[in-house]
mmCIF file of C-alpha atoms in Angstrom:
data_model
loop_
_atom_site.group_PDB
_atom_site.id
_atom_site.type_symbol
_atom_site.label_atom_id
_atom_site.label_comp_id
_atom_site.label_asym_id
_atom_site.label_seq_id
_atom_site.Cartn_x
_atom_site.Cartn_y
_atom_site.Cartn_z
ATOM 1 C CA UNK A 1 0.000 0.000 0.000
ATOM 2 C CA UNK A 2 1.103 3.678 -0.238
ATOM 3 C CA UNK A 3 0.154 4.977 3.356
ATOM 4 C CA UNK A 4 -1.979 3.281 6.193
ATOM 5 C CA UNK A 5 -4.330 5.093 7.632
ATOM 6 C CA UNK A 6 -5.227 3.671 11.528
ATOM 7 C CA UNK A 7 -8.633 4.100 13.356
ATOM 8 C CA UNK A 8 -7.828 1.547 16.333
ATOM 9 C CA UNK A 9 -10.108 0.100 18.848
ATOM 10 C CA UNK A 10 -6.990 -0.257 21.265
ATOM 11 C CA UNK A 11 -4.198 2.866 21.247
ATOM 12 C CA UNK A 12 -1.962 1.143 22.666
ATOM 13 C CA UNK A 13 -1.772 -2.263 21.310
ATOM 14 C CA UNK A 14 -2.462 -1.820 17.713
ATOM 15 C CA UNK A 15 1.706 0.244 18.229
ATOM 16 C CA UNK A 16 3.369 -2.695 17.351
ATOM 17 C CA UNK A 17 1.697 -2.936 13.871
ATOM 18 C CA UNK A 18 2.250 0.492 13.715
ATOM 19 C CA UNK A 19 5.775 0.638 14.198
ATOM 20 C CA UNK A 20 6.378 -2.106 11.990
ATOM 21 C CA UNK A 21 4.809 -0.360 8.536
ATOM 22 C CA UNK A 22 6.856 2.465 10.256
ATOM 23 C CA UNK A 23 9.936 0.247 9.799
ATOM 24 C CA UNK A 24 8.312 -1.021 6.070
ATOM 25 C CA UNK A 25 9.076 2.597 4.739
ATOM 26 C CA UNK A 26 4.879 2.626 4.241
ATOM 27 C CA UNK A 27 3.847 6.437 5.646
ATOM 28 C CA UNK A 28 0.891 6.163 8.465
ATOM 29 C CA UNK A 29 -1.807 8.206 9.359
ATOM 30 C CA UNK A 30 -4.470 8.119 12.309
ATOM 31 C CA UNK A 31 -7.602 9.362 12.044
ATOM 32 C CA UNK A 32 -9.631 10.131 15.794
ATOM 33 C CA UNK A 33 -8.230 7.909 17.902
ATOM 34 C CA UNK A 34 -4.810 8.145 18.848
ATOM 35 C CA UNK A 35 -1.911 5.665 18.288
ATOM 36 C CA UNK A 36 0.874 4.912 20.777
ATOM 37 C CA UNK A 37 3.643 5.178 17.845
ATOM 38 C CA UNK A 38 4.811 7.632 15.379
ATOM 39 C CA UNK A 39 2.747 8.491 12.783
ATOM 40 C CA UNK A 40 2.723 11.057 9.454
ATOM 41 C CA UNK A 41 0.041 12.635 10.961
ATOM 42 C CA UNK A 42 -3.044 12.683 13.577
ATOM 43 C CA UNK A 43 -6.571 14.429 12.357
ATOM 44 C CA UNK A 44 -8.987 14.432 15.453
ATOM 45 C CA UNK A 45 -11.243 16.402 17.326
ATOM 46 C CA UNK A 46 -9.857 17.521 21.240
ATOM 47 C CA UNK A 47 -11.258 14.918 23.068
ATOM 48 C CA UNK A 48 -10.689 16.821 25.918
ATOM 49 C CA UNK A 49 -12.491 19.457 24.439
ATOM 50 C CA UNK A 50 -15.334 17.562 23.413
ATOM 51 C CA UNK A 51 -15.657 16.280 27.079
ATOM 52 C CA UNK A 52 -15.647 19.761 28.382
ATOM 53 C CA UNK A 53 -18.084 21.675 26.062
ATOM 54 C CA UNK A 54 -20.801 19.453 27.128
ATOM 55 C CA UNK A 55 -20.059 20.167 30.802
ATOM 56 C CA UNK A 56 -19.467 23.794 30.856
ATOM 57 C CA UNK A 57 -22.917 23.913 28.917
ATOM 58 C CA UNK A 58 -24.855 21.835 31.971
ATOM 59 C CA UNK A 59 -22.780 24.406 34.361
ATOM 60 C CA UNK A 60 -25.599 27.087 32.891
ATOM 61 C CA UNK A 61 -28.157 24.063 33.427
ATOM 62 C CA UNK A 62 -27.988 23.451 37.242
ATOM 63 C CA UNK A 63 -27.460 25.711 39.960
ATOM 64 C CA UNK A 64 -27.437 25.436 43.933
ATOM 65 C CA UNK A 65 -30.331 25.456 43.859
ATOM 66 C CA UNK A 66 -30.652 22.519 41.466
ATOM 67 C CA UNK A 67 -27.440 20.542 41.809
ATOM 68 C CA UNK A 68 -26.449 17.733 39.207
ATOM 69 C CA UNK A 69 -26.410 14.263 40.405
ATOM 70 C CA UNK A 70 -24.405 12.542 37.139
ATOM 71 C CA UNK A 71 -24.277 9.392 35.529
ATOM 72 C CA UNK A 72 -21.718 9.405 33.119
ATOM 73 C CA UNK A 73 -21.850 6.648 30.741
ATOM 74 C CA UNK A 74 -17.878 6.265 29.325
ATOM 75 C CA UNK A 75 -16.643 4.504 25.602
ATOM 76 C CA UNK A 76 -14.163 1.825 25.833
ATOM 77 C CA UNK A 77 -11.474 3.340 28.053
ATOM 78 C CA UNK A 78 -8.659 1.075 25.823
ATOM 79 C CA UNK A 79 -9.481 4.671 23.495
ATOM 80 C CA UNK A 80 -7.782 7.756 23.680
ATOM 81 C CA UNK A 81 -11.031 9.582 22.807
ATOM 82 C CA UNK A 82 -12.638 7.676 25.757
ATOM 83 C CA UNK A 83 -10.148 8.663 27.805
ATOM 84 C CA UNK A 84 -10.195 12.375 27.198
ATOM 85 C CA UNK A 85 -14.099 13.010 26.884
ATOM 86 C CA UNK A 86 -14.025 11.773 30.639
ATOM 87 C CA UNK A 87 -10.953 13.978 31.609
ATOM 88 C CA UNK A 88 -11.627 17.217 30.264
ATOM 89 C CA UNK A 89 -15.790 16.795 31.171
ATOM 90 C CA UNK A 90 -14.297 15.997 35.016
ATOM 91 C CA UNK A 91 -12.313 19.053 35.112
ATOM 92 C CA UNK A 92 -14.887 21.024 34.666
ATOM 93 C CA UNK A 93 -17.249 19.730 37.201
ATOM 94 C CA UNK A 94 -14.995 18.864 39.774
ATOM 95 C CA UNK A 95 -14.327 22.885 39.278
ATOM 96 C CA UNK A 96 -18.426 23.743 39.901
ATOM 97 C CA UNK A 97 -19.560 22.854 43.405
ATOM 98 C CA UNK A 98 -23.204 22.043 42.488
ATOM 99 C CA UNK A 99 -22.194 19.246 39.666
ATOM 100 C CA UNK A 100 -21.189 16.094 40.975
ATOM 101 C CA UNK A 101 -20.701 12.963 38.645
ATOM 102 C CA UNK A 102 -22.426 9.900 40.883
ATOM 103 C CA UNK A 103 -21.032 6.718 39.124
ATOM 104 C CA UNK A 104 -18.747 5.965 35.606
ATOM 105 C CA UNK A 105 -19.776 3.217 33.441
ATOM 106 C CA UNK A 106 -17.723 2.167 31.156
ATOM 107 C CA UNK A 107 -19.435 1.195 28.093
ATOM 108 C CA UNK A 108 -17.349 -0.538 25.523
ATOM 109 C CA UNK A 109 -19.561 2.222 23.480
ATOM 110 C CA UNK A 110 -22.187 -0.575 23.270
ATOM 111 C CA UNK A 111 -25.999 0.510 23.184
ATOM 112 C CA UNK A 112 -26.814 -2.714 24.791
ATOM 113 C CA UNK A 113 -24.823 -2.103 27.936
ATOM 114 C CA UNK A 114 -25.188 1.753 28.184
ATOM 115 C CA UNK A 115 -29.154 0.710 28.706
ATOM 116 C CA UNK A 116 -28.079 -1.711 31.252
ATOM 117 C CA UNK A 117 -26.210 0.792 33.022
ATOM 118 C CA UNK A 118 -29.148 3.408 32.946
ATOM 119 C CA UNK A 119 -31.706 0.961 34.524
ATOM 120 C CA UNK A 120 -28.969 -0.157 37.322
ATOM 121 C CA UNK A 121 -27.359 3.307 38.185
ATOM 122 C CA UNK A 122 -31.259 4.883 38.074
ATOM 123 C CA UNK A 123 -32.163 2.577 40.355
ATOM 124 C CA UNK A 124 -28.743 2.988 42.877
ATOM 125 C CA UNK A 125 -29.315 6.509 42.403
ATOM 126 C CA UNK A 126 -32.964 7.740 42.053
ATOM 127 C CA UNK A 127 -31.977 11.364 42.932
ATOM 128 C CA UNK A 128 -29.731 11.563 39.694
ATOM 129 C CA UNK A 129 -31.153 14.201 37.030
ATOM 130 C CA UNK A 130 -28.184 14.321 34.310
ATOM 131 C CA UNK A 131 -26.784 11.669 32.273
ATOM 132 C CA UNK A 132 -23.233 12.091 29.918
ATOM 133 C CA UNK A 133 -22.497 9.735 27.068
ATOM 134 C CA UNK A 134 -19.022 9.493 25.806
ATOM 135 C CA UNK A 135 -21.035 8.850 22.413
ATOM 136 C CA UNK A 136 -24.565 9.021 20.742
ATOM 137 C CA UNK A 137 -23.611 5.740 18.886
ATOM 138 C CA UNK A 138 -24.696 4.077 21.876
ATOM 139 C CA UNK A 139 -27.270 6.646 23.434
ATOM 140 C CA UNK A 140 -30.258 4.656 21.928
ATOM 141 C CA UNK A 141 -29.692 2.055 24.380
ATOM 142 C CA UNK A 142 -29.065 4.861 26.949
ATOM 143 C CA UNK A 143 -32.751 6.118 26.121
ATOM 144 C CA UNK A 144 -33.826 2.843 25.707
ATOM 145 C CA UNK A 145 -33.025 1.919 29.560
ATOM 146 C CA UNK A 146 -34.725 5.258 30.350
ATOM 147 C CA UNK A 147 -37.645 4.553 28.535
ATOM 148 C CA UNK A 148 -38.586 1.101 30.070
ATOM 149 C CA UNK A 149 -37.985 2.738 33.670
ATOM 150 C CA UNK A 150 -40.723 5.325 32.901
ATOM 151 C CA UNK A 151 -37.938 8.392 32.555
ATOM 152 C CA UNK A 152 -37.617 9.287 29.518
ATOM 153 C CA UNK A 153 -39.281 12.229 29.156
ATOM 154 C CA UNK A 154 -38.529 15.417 26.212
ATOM 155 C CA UNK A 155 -36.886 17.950 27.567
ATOM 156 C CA UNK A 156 -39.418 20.856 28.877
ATOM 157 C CA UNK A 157 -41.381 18.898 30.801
ATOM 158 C CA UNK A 158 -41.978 17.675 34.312
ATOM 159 C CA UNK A 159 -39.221 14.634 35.306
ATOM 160 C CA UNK A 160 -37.226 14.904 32.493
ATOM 161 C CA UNK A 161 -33.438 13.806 32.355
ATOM 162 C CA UNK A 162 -30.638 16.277 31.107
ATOM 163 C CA UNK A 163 -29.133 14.342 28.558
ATOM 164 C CA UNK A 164 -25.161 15.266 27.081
ATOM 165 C CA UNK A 165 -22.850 14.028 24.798
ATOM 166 C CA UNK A 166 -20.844 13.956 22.012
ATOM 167 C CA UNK A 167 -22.698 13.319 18.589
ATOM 168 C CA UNK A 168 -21.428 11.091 16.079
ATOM 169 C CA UNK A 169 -24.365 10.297 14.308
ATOM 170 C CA UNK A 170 -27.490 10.784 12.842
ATOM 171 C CA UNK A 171 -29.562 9.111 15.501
ATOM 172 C CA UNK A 172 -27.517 11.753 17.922
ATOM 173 C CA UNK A 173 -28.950 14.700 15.840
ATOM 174 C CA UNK A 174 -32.573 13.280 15.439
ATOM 175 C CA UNK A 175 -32.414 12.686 19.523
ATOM 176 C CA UNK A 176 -31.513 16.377 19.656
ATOM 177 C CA UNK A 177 -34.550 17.114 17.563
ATOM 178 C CA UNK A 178 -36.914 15.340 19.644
ATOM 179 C CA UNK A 179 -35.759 16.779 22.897
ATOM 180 C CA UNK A 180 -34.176 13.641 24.352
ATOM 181 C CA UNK A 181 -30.704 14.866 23.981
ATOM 182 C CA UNK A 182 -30.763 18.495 24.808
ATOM 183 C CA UNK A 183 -26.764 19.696 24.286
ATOM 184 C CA UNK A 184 -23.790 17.479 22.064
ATOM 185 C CA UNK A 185 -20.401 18.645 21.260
ATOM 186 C CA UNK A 186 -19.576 18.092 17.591
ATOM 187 C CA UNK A 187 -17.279 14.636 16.482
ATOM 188 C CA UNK A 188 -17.545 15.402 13.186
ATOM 189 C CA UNK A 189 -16.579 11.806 11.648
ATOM 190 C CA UNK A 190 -17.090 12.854 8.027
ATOM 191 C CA UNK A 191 -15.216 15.619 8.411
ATOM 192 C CA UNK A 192 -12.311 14.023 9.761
ATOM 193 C CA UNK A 193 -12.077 11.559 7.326
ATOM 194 C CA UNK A 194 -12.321 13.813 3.895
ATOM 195 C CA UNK A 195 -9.535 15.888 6.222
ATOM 196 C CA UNK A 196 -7.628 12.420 6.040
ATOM 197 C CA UNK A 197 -8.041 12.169 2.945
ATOM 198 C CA UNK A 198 -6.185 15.196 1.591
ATOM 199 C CA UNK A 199 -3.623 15.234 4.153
ATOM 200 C CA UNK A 200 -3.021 11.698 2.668
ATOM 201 C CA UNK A 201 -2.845 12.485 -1.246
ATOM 202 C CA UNK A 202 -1.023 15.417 0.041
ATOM 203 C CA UNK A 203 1.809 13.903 1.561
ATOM 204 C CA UNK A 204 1.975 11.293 -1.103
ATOM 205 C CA UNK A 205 2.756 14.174 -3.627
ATOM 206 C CA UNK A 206 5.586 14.994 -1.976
ATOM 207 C CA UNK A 207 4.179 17.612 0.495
ATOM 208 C CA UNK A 208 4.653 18.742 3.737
ATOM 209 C CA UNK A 209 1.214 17.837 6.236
ATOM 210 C CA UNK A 210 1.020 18.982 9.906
ATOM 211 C CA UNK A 211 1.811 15.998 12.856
ATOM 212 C CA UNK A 212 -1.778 17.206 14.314
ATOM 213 C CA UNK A 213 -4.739 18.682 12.514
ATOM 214 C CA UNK A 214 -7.123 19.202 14.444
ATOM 215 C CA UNK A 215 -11.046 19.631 13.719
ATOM 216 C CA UNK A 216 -12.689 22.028 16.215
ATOM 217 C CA UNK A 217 -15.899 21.057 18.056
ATOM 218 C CA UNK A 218 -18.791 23.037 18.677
ATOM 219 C CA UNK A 219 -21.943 23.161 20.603
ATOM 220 C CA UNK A 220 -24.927 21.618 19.374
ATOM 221 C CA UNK A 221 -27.938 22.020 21.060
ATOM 222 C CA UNK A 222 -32.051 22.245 19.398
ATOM 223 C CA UNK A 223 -31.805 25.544 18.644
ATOM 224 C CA UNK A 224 -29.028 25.242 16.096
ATOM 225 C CA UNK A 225 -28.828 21.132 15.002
ATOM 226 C CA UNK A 226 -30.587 21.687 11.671
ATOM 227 C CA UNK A 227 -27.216 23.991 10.706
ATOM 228 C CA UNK A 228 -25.452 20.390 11.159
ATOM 229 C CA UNK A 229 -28.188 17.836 10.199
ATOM 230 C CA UNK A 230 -25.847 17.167 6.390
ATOM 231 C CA UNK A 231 -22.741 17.087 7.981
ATOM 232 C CA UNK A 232 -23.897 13.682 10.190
ATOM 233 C CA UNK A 233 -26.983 12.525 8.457
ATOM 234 C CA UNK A 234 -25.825 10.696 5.278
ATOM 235 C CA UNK A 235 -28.282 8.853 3.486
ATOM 236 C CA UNK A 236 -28.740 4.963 3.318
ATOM 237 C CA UNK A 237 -26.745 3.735 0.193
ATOM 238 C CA UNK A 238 -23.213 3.242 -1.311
ATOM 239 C CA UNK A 239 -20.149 5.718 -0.178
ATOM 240 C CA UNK A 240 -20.452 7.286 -3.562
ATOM 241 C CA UNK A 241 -23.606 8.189 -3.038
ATOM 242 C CA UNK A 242 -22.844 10.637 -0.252
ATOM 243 C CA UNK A 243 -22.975 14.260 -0.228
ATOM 244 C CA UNK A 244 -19.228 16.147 -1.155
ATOM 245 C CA UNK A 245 -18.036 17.678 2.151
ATOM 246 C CA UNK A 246 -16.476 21.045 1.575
ATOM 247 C CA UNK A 247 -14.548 22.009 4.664
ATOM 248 C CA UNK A 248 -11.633 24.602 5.274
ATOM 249 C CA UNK A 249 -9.396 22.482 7.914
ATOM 250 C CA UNK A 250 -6.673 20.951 5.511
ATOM 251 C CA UNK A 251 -7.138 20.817 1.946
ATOM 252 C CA UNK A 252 -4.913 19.762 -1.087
ATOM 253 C CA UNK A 253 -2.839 22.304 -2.370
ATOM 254 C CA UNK A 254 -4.628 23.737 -5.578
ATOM 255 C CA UNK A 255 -1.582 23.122 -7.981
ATOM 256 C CA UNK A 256 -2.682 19.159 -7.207
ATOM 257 C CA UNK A 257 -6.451 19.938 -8.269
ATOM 258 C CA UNK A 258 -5.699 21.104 -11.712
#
């Protein structure tokens, strides 16, 4: 192959393959989750980042009056992305004295266990009000396990459950819509991977490409989700199919476009 681009389920131990293409001459990329070995170069989002817009947003949310009592529901903690949506959404509450996060879960980002741990931490504790998911790939199990409990309720009205994350998909934007979800920060998968693929091409033209490009999130909430419904909500069908992404991160230099 002429470059390698890595999207691993474990940072850590997919390194060893890593450093061997490394050692094959064959350039590598990584594309959102990070890789515990050199690469070419790293497009994300700040997981960190991701982690704390949700939680700064909730800080507006509750008050001392109204404390959050937080279940957090966590990816697969083998992840780098995992690991920083927890981190940088703990800094900011352990920073706010009315926010408190109640249990961690640890998903595996499956929608079959985040519902599991919905029903079981609801019921160890009934006073909590706010739930965080590392991911809305897994959140309709989350609202799943609220629903058979009798709590899931639209935001707005009596008994409902703050709901955060980070959105990923198009069931995340549609929950958003219906007022199950009420705040996400961006992922932007697409994005990152039409970024990927010109810093690729790029470098295989003989171009410089940055060691870290980096997609900024933002804050999606009801109000503004239709301004983001194309860049999550592909339709059903072949790649080639999709919509063209335009996008201003990284792109090709235009000598390589004509």
């Amino acid at each position: 192959p002429d470059a390698i681009l890595f999207h691993p389920s474990d940072s850590s131990a997919i390194a060893p393959a890593v450093e061997k293409v490394n050692s094959l001459g064959i350039p590598t990329f990584a594309v959102d989750v990070a890789v515990e070995a050199p690469v070419m170069s790293f497009i994300r989002t700040d997981a960190d980042i991701n982690g704390a817009v949700p939680a700064e947003y909730l800080e507006g949310v509750f008050s001392e009056d109204n404390p959050a009592k937080i279940i957090e529901l966590m990816g697969g903690l083998e992840q780098s992305i995992a690991v920083g949506r927890r981190d940088g959404f703990n800094a900011v509450v352990d920073e706010v004295p009315y926010m408190e996060v109640v249990t961690q879960i640890d998903t595996k980002w499956l929608s079959e266990n985040a519902m599991n741990a919905v029903m079981d931490s609801m019921e160890r504790y009934p006073d909590a009000n706010c739930l965080f998911a590392h991911a809305t790939m897994f959140t309709p199990g989350a609202l799943n396990g609220l629903d058979l409990i009798g709590k899931l309720v639209p935001t707005g009205e009596e008994g409902h459950i703050v709901f955060a994350s980070v959105v990923s998909d198009r069931d995340g934007i549609q929950a958003i819509r219906d007022g199950y979800i009420d705040v996400c920060a961006s992922h932007y998968p697409a994005v990152q991977a039409v970024v990927s693929v010109e810093a690729i091409l790029t470098y295989l033209h003989g171009y410089d490409v940055p060691e870290d490009i980096m997609v900024d999130p933002v804050l999606i909430t009801r109000d503004n989700v239709d301004e983001y419904v194309g860049e999550f909500a592909f339709p059903d069908g072949e790649w080639d199919e999709w919509p063209i992404i335009e996008q201003d991160i990284f792109n090709m230099p235009a000598e390589l476009l004509k």
